[in-house]
Short mmCIF file of C-alpha atoms and ligand atoms in Angstrom, two decimals:
data_model
loop_
_atom_site.label_atom_id
_atom_site.label_comp_id
_atom_site.label_asym_id
_atom_site.label_seq_id
_atom_site.Cartn_x
_atom_site.Cartn_y
_atom_site.Cartn_z
CA UNK A 230 92.07 90.22 96.14
CA UNK A 231 93.86 86.75 97.25
CA UNK A 232 97.14 85.75 96.33
CA UNK A 233 98.18 82.03 97.07
CA UNK A 234 101.94 80.76 96.54
CA UNK A 235 102.47 77.11 96.47
CA UNK A 236 105.12 74.62 96.38
CA UNK A 237 107.63 77.25 98.04
CA UNK A 238 110.79 75.08 98.57
CA UNK A 239 111.60 76.76 101.99
CA UNK A 240 109.60 79.80 103.71
CA UNK A 241 112.31 81.93 105.59
CA UNK A 242 112.05 84.07 108.71
CA UNK A 243 108.57 82.85 110.17
CA UNK A 244 107.94 84.64 113.02
CA UNK A 245 105.37 85.26 115.70
CA UNK A 246 104.38 89.03 114.96
CA UNK A 247 105.29 89.77 118.59
CA UNK A 248 109.07 89.50 117.75
CA UNK A 249 110.32 92.95 117.34
CA UNK A 250 114.20 91.92 116.93
CA UNK A 251 116.78 89.28 117.56
CA UNK A 252 119.60 89.85 119.63
CA UNK A 253 122.99 87.56 120.09
CA UNK A 254 122.49 83.97 119.75
CA UNK A 255 119.00 84.27 118.67
CA UNK A 256 120.44 85.81 115.48
CA UNK A 257 121.65 82.84 114.36
CA UNK A 258 118.33 80.97 114.19
CA UNK A 259 116.45 81.75 110.97
CA UNK A 260 112.97 80.02 111.54
CA UNK A 261 111.65 78.19 108.30
CA UNK A 262 109.15 76.04 106.74
CA UNK A 263 110.05 73.46 104.03
CA UNK A 264 107.21 72.80 101.20
CA UNK A 265 105.29 75.45 102.13
CA UNK A 266 102.50 77.59 100.89
CA UNK A 267 101.76 81.38 101.65
CA UNK A 268 98.12 83.18 101.38
CA UNK A 269 97.73 87.03 100.85
CA UNK A 270 94.96 88.85 101.33
CA UNK A 271 95.11 92.38 99.64
CA UNK A 272 98.26 93.88 101.04
CA UNK A 273 98.80 91.42 104.06
CA UNK A 274 100.03 87.75 104.69
CA UNK A 275 96.83 86.08 105.93
CA UNK A 276 98.04 82.57 106.30
CA UNK A 277 100.85 80.08 105.61
CA UNK A 278 101.96 76.80 106.67
CA UNK A 279 102.81 73.45 105.10
CA UNK A 280 101.72 72.40 101.78
CA UNK A 281 99.89 69.51 103.10
CA UNK A 282 97.50 71.77 104.87
CA UNK A 283 97.18 74.33 102.11
CA UNK A 284 93.60 75.60 102.11
CA UNK A 285 91.35 74.41 98.92
CA UNK A 286 90.27 77.64 97.75
CA UNK A 287 90.30 79.69 94.20
CA UNK A 288 92.76 82.36 94.77
CA UNK A 289 92.41 85.58 92.23
CA UNK A 290 96.26 84.57 91.63
CA UNK A 291 98.49 81.65 91.97
CA UNK A 292 101.94 81.54 91.89
CA UNK A 293 103.81 77.99 91.91
CA UNK A 294 107.50 78.53 93.71
CA UNK A 295 108.77 75.12 93.02
CA UNK A 296 112.31 75.13 93.88
CA UNK A 297 112.31 78.56 94.84
CA UNK A 298 112.55 80.27 98.60
CA UNK A 299 110.26 82.93 99.76
CA UNK A 300 111.58 85.30 102.24
CA UNK A 301 110.37 89.11 103.58
CA UNK A 302 111.77 91.74 101.44
CA UNK A 303 114.87 93.74 102.75
CA UNK A 304 114.71 96.46 105.30
CA UNK A 305 117.12 99.35 104.51
CA UNK A 306 117.32 101.18 107.57
CA UNK A 307 119.81 103.67 106.69
CA UNK A 308 120.11 105.35 103.03
CA UNK A 309 120.40 108.92 101.56
CA UNK A 310 119.23 108.21 98.13
CA UNK A 311 117.74 111.40 97.53
CA UNK A 312 120.40 113.64 96.22
CA UNK A 313 121.31 115.59 92.98
CA UNK A 314 123.95 114.53 90.25
CA UNK A 315 126.84 111.94 91.82
CA UNK A 316 130.60 112.16 92.74
CA UNK A 317 131.90 109.98 90.19
CA UNK A 318 135.11 112.46 89.91
CA UNK A 319 135.97 111.90 93.88
CA UNK A 320 135.61 108.38 93.07
CA UNK A 321 138.46 108.66 90.63
CA UNK A 322 140.31 111.03 92.89
CA UNK A 323 140.21 108.51 95.52
CA UNK A 324 141.78 105.92 93.22
CA UNK A 325 144.19 108.24 92.40
CA UNK A 326 145.40 108.65 96.18
CA UNK A 327 143.43 111.00 97.64
CA UNK A 328 141.34 110.10 100.92
CA UNK A 329 137.61 110.69 101.55
CA UNK A 330 138.85 113.19 104.40
CA UNK A 331 141.00 114.79 102.08
CA UNK A 332 138.27 115.54 99.42
CA UNK A 333 136.22 116.68 102.22
CA UNK A 334 138.78 119.35 103.48
CA UNK A 335 138.77 120.64 99.84
CA UNK A 336 135.51 121.57 99.91
CA UNK A 337 134.35 118.28 98.06
CA UNK A 338 132.38 115.58 99.82
CA UNK A 339 129.10 116.32 101.66
CA UNK A 340 129.20 120.26 100.75
CA UNK A 341 129.82 119.01 97.05
CA UNK A 342 126.64 117.34 97.04
CA UNK A 343 124.99 119.97 98.75
CA UNK A 344 125.92 122.64 96.05
CA UNK A 345 124.60 120.52 93.26
CA UNK A 346 121.31 119.51 95.44
CA UNK A 347 120.93 123.65 96.25
CA UNK A 348 121.27 124.05 92.26
CA UNK A 349 118.55 121.48 91.28
CA UNK A 350 115.23 121.77 91.14
CA UNK A 351 112.60 119.77 93.56
CA UNK A 352 111.20 118.04 90.24
CA UNK A 353 114.59 117.12 88.99
CA UNK A 354 115.83 115.50 92.55
CA UNK A 355 112.47 113.68 92.78
CA UNK A 356 113.01 112.27 88.98
CA UNK A 357 116.63 111.22 89.92
CA UNK A 358 115.78 109.89 93.37
CA UNK A 359 112.70 107.85 91.88
CA UNK A 360 115.04 105.93 89.37
CA UNK A 361 117.10 104.84 92.65
CA UNK A 362 114.10 104.03 94.73
CA UNK A 363 112.74 101.90 91.69
CA UNK A 364 115.99 99.87 91.53
CA UNK A 365 116.05 99.15 95.35
CA UNK A 366 112.65 97.84 94.90
CA UNK A 367 113.45 95.46 92.08
CA UNK A 368 116.75 94.59 94.04
CA UNK A 369 114.07 93.21 97.11
CA UNK A 370 113.70 96.28 99.39
CA UNK A 371 110.27 96.65 100.69
CA UNK A 372 111.16 99.46 103.61
CA UNK A 373 113.85 102.18 103.40
CA UNK A 374 114.56 105.13 105.61
CA UNK A 375 115.86 108.13 103.63
CA UNK A 376 117.75 111.07 105.21
CA UNK A 377 117.83 114.85 104.12
CA UNK A 378 121.47 116.49 104.83
CA UNK A 379 122.45 117.36 101.21
CA UNK A 380 120.44 120.90 101.48
CA UNK A 381 122.10 122.30 104.87
CA UNK A 382 119.99 125.24 104.31
CA UNK A 383 116.31 125.45 105.34
CA UNK A 384 115.18 125.66 101.46
CA UNK A 385 117.48 122.86 100.68
CA UNK A 386 116.61 120.78 103.67
CA UNK A 387 112.77 121.29 103.19
CA UNK A 388 112.96 120.49 99.58
CA UNK A 389 114.84 117.25 100.16
CA UNK A 390 112.20 116.15 102.91
CA UNK A 391 109.17 117.09 100.48
CA UNK A 392 111.05 114.57 97.80
CA UNK A 393 111.00 112.06 100.44
CA UNK A 394 107.48 112.40 101.43
CA UNK A 395 106.29 112.56 97.81
CA UNK A 396 108.27 109.12 97.05
CA UNK A 397 106.62 107.80 99.88
CA UNK A 398 103.07 108.81 98.76
CA UNK A 399 103.67 107.60 95.11
CA UNK A 400 105.55 104.06 95.84
CA UNK A 401 104.19 100.87 97.53
CA UNK A 402 107.65 100.54 99.27
CA UNK A 403 107.37 101.69 102.85
CA UNK A 404 109.32 104.93 103.51
CA UNK A 405 110.69 106.42 106.74
CA UNK A 406 112.02 110.01 106.98
CA UNK A 407 114.86 111.17 108.57
CA UNK A 408 116.18 114.98 109.36
CA UNK A 409 120.00 115.23 108.84
CA UNK A 410 120.48 118.83 108.83
CA UNK A 411 123.39 118.07 110.96
CA UNK A 412 125.37 116.56 108.20
CA UNK A 413 128.43 118.96 107.84
CA UNK A 414 128.88 122.43 108.49
CA UNK A 415 128.15 124.65 105.34
CA UNK A 416 131.26 126.65 104.48
CA UNK A 417 129.96 130.14 105.56
CA UNK A 418 129.43 128.26 109.26
CA UNK A 419 132.73 126.87 109.41
CA UNK A 420 133.91 129.20 112.21
CA UNK A 421 130.26 129.59 113.58
CA UNK A 422 129.22 126.38 114.45
CA UNK A 423 126.68 127.81 117.14
CA UNK A 424 125.21 130.01 114.25
CA UNK A 425 124.49 126.66 111.94
CA UNK A 426 123.34 124.94 115.42
CA UNK A 427 120.78 127.87 115.92
CA UNK A 428 119.71 127.83 112.11
CA UNK A 429 119.18 123.93 112.36
CA UNK A 430 117.08 124.36 116.10
CA UNK A 431 115.31 127.91 115.40
CA UNK A 432 114.45 127.56 111.50
CA UNK A 433 114.62 124.21 110.05
CA UNK A 434 112.89 121.88 113.06
CA UNK A 435 109.96 124.29 113.59
CA UNK A 436 109.19 123.98 109.56
CA UNK A 437 110.10 120.52 109.56
CA UNK A 438 107.59 119.68 112.39
CA UNK A 439 104.97 121.91 111.08
CA UNK A 440 104.80 120.15 107.79
CA UNK A 441 105.19 116.84 109.33
CA UNK A 442 108.14 115.84 107.18
CA UNK A 443 110.27 113.60 109.27
CA UNK A 444 110.31 111.16 112.11
CA UNK A 445 113.49 111.01 113.03
CA UNK A 446 116.72 113.31 113.82
CA UNK A 447 120.17 112.32 112.55
CA UNK A 448 123.53 113.73 113.00
CA UNK A 449 127.05 113.11 111.59
CA UNK A 450 128.75 112.88 114.90
CA UNK A 451 132.80 113.03 114.02
CA UNK A 452 135.98 114.66 114.23
CA UNK A 453 135.69 117.73 111.76
CA UNK A 454 131.82 117.30 111.67
CA UNK A 455 129.52 117.64 114.87
CA UNK A 456 131.22 117.16 118.19
CA UNK A 457 129.55 115.09 121.04
CA UNK A 458 128.29 118.58 122.68
CA UNK A 459 127.04 119.77 119.21
CA UNK A 460 125.10 116.34 118.69
CA UNK A 461 123.58 116.35 122.23
CA UNK A 462 122.00 119.82 121.44
CA UNK A 463 120.56 118.83 118.14
CA UNK A 464 119.22 116.00 119.45
CA UNK A 465 117.53 117.55 122.53
CA UNK A 466 116.16 120.22 120.08
CA UNK A 467 114.86 117.32 117.75
CA UNK A 468 113.14 115.71 120.74
CA UNK A 469 111.34 118.90 121.67
CA UNK A 470 109.62 118.64 118.16
CA UNK A 471 109.24 115.24 118.71
CA UNK A 472 111.86 113.56 116.81
CA UNK A 473 113.60 110.21 117.49
CA UNK A 474 117.39 110.26 117.49
CA UNK A 475 119.09 107.56 114.91
CA UNK A 476 122.66 108.68 114.52
CA UNK A 477 125.81 108.42 112.40
CA UNK A 478 128.63 107.56 114.88
CA UNK A 479 132.05 105.90 115.08
CA UNK A 480 132.95 105.81 111.63
CA UNK A 481 136.52 107.08 111.50
CA UNK A 482 137.05 107.92 115.31
CA UNK A 483 135.25 107.06 118.56
CA UNK A 484 134.68 110.36 120.18
CA UNK A 485 131.67 109.59 122.69
CA UNK A 486 128.75 109.61 120.13
CA UNK A 487 127.40 106.07 121.33
CA UNK A 488 126.93 107.29 124.93
CA UNK A 489 125.32 110.33 123.78
CA UNK A 490 122.77 108.73 121.58
CA UNK A 491 122.07 105.99 124.25
CA UNK A 492 121.48 108.96 126.89
CA UNK A 493 119.01 110.25 124.32
CA UNK A 494 117.52 106.98 123.52
CA UNK A 495 118.45 106.74 119.76
CA UNK A 496 116.65 104.05 118.09
CA UNK A 497 119.94 103.10 115.90
CA UNK A 498 123.76 103.88 115.98
CA UNK A 499 125.10 103.50 112.78
CA UNK A 500 128.27 102.92 110.98
CA UNK A 501 130.38 101.54 114.15
CA UNK A 502 133.55 100.91 111.69
CA UNK A 503 135.67 101.75 115.16
CA UNK A 504 134.29 100.53 118.33
CA UNK A 505 135.60 100.26 121.79
CA UNK A 506 134.76 97.56 124.36
CA UNK A 507 133.49 100.62 126.39
CA UNK A 508 131.18 101.39 123.25
CA UNK A 509 129.99 97.70 123.64
CA UNK A 510 129.15 98.00 127.31
CA UNK A 511 127.05 100.99 126.86
CA UNK A 512 124.97 99.39 123.96
CA UNK A 513 124.66 96.28 126.38
CA UNK A 514 122.65 98.25 129.01
CA UNK A 515 120.08 99.99 126.17
CA UNK A 516 117.54 99.43 123.53
CA UNK A 517 119.17 100.97 120.95
CA UNK A 518 120.29 98.83 117.60
CA UNK A 519 123.60 98.98 116.26
CA UNK A 520 123.79 99.30 112.62
CA UNK A 521 126.66 98.30 110.39
CA UNK A 522 126.82 99.42 106.60
CA UNK A 523 129.09 96.93 105.09
CA UNK A 524 129.17 98.37 101.44
CA UNK A 525 130.03 101.69 102.61
CA UNK A 526 133.43 99.87 104.07
CA UNK A 527 133.86 98.29 100.83
CA UNK A 528 133.66 101.47 98.78
CA UNK A 529 135.84 103.32 101.06
CA UNK A 530 138.35 100.95 102.29
CA UNK A 531 137.85 101.35 105.76
CA UNK A 532 137.63 98.60 108.44
CA UNK A 533 134.34 96.69 108.67
CA UNK A 534 131.96 97.11 111.93
CA UNK A 535 133.25 94.21 114.22
CA UNK A 536 129.82 92.52 113.84
CA UNK A 537 130.89 88.88 115.66
CA UNK A 538 131.90 91.34 118.64
CA UNK A 539 128.71 92.80 118.74
CA UNK A 540 126.67 89.78 118.41
CA UNK A 541 129.09 87.67 120.49
CA UNK A 542 128.21 90.29 123.47
CA UNK A 543 124.41 89.25 122.88
CA UNK A 544 123.55 92.37 121.24
CA UNK A 545 121.26 92.94 118.19
CA UNK A 546 122.76 93.99 115.03
CA UNK A 547 121.12 95.41 111.80
CA UNK A 548 122.58 96.03 108.27
CA UNK A 549 122.00 98.65 105.91
CA UNK A 550 123.06 99.98 102.70
CA UNK A 551 123.97 103.68 103.34
CA UNK A 552 123.21 104.38 99.40
CA UNK A 553 124.64 107.81 99.05
CA UNK A 554 126.59 109.22 96.56
CA UNK A 555 129.95 109.76 98.11
CA UNK A 556 130.47 106.79 100.63
CA UNK A 557 128.23 104.27 98.82
CA UNK A 558 126.71 104.88 95.62
CA UNK A 559 124.75 101.35 95.88
CA UNK A 560 121.53 100.41 97.17
CA UNK A 561 121.78 96.41 97.00
CA UNK A 562 120.81 94.67 100.02
CA UNK A 563 121.71 91.53 98.39
CA UNK A 564 125.40 92.68 98.31
CA UNK A 565 124.89 94.13 101.81
CA UNK A 566 124.11 90.20 102.95
CA UNK A 567 126.89 88.85 100.86
CA UNK A 568 129.29 91.39 102.62
CA UNK A 569 128.13 91.12 105.90
CA UNK A 570 129.16 87.29 105.49
CA UNK A 571 132.08 87.54 103.44
CA UNK A 572 134.13 90.27 105.37
CA UNK A 573 132.12 90.27 108.75
CA UNK A 574 131.89 86.77 109.33
CA UNK A 575 128.45 86.79 109.92
CA UNK A 576 126.55 83.59 109.16
CA UNK A 577 123.84 83.57 106.51
CA UNK A 578 121.33 83.32 109.13
CA UNK A 579 122.69 86.38 111.02
CA UNK A 580 123.09 88.30 107.90
CA UNK A 581 119.28 87.61 106.85
CA UNK A 582 118.15 88.80 110.06
CA UNK A 583 120.02 91.59 110.27
CA UNK A 584 118.68 92.81 106.99
CA UNK A 585 114.93 91.94 107.70
CA UNK A 586 113.62 91.69 111.29
CA UNK A 587 116.35 94.12 112.87
CA UNK A 588 116.10 96.38 109.80
CA UNK A 589 112.35 96.84 110.54
CA UNK A 590 113.17 97.28 114.18
CA UNK A 591 115.94 99.95 113.13
CA UNK A 592 113.02 101.75 111.26
CA UNK A 593 110.15 101.20 114.17
CA UNK A 594 108.13 98.96 111.79
CA UNK A 595 108.75 95.85 112.97
CA UNK A 596 105.25 95.50 113.96
CA UNK A 597 104.40 95.28 110.40
CA UNK A 598 107.43 94.42 108.39
CA UNK A 599 110.62 91.97 108.63
CA UNK A 600 109.19 88.86 108.77
CA UNK A 601 106.87 86.28 107.48
CA UNK A 602 104.00 86.59 110.00
CA UNK A 603 100.28 86.27 109.80
CA UNK A 604 99.01 90.21 109.63
CA UNK A 605 101.94 91.79 108.40
CA UNK A 606 102.58 93.41 105.52
CA UNK A 607 102.77 90.99 102.32
CA UNK A 608 106.36 92.46 101.32
CA UNK A 609 108.20 89.35 99.53
CA UNK A 610 111.12 88.21 97.69
CA UNK A 611 110.73 84.93 95.48
CA UNK A 612 114.08 83.72 94.64
CA UNK A 613 114.80 81.89 91.47
CA UNK A 614 115.42 78.14 91.98
CA UNK A 615 118.03 77.66 94.50
CA UNK A 616 119.64 74.76 96.45
CA UNK A 617 119.52 76.45 99.70
CA UNK A 618 119.46 79.99 101.14
CA UNK A 619 123.21 79.81 101.45
CA UNK A 620 123.20 80.65 97.66
CA UNK A 621 122.05 84.42 98.51
CA UNK A 622 125.28 85.55 100.29
CA UNK A 623 127.49 82.67 98.40
CA UNK A 624 126.56 83.63 94.78
CA UNK A 625 127.43 87.52 95.57
CA UNK A 626 127.03 89.54 92.47
CA UNK A 627 124.15 87.16 90.98
CA UNK A 628 120.49 88.50 90.75
CA UNK A 629 118.92 85.55 92.48
CA UNK A 630 115.36 87.24 92.81
CA UNK A 631 112.58 85.85 90.63
CA UNK A 632 110.00 88.20 91.83
CA UNK A 633 109.49 91.05 94.29
CA UNK A 634 105.84 91.49 95.95
CA UNK A 635 105.26 94.91 97.85
CA UNK A 636 102.10 95.31 99.59
CA UNK A 637 100.88 92.21 97.92
CA UNK A 638 101.22 93.06 94.46
CA UNK A 639 104.24 91.89 92.02
CA UNK A 640 106.35 95.12 91.07
O1 NIG B 1184 127.04 107.89 106.17
N1 NIG B 1184 129.23 109.62 106.96
C1 NIG B 1184 128.15 110.61 106.75
N2 NIG B 1184 127.46 110.76 105.74
C2 NIG B 1184 127.47 109.39 104.82
C3 NIG B 1184 128.24 110.01 103.71
C4 NIG B 1184 127.79 111.20 102.94
C5 NIG B 1184 128.77 111.43 101.83
O2 NIG B 1184 130.00 111.33 101.59
O3 NIG B 1184 127.90 112.35 101.03
C6 NIG B 1184 127.77 108.00 105.28
O4 NIG B 1184 128.60 107.59 104.79
FE1 FE B 1185 125.21 107.47 106.13
#
């Protein structure tokens, strides 16, 4: 099956397949070709170039992209889209003056979602979650990381991870699974932290590894959640089962989570709404990718991750949605790109790099996703006719996507 896209106004994010991420000043560059073609063979990009060199072939399918941009589909490296029900009541409680922390302290928040999840069948959770997955695919996401963490029981965590696996098998979007049993302490372990850590390490991890249900391990390292010492214990246990760390840190407080993540070669450290110079210095000596979640800051009205400070220090940065029922009930990467520009003062080039190639790195898939490169997956966004790619963040709230192609097929 060959598909030829012709007359592309601008083909964005063209790179050698060997580029795995971009850092610092490199993030300001978005390599592109104007008046281009792109050839897809089956599920892969097989060729691209200027229209004047377009191959004279008769493809199975031809798409005329006159006036339109083509770019790699978004890579959303941090989500919690498998959950049951919603937390709209907490949203209204926050409008009426309660904080996210106060809601959590009353047994709401993550524990509220955990209660709902444990009361809901696997089939029902799958049906609710697949709608979110289908929605984000239509919004241009072609690769997504999904975390567990609303089970907080052996059965609940396994149920979530099995749903993630089933989604991965049934949809053309690339899915990466992360075990986040250490998302919050269940109330019965409030005074018995080591009991819950034992449950994670002695019961959850062996079962997850036996069924091969996760590639990454996450911990919510934060005051009132998991301490730095507890985080380290879980990361070490996860590594014994072959899981790579990818952790929640510095959302509300800086307690040393970045240092422990870097020490254990975390692929990513995510959130970073509060970040010290020392944290930046630690990241500079590492391969760990910082990940910002701008729509979480937007929804909770908390500080935005200091993107300029991170990029100006020469570091890479990825951006992701954090799609979850409590802090970010949205999986719209277009909004994330716009918010990164509007609120974090990233340039459009930096935001698109952060949402594609660096997002792919943050899921360990930048060899196959995140850029327009020969041999990579044909995961593409074709925009509506637009004046320039600046429109993507500028016209925030407008849907500028005309077509999404995943693994070579229009969805
Ligand atoms: O990334 N910070 C921790 N976890 C999620 C929110 C979880 C929730 O409120 O359900 C986050 O924001
Ligand atoms: Fe999160």
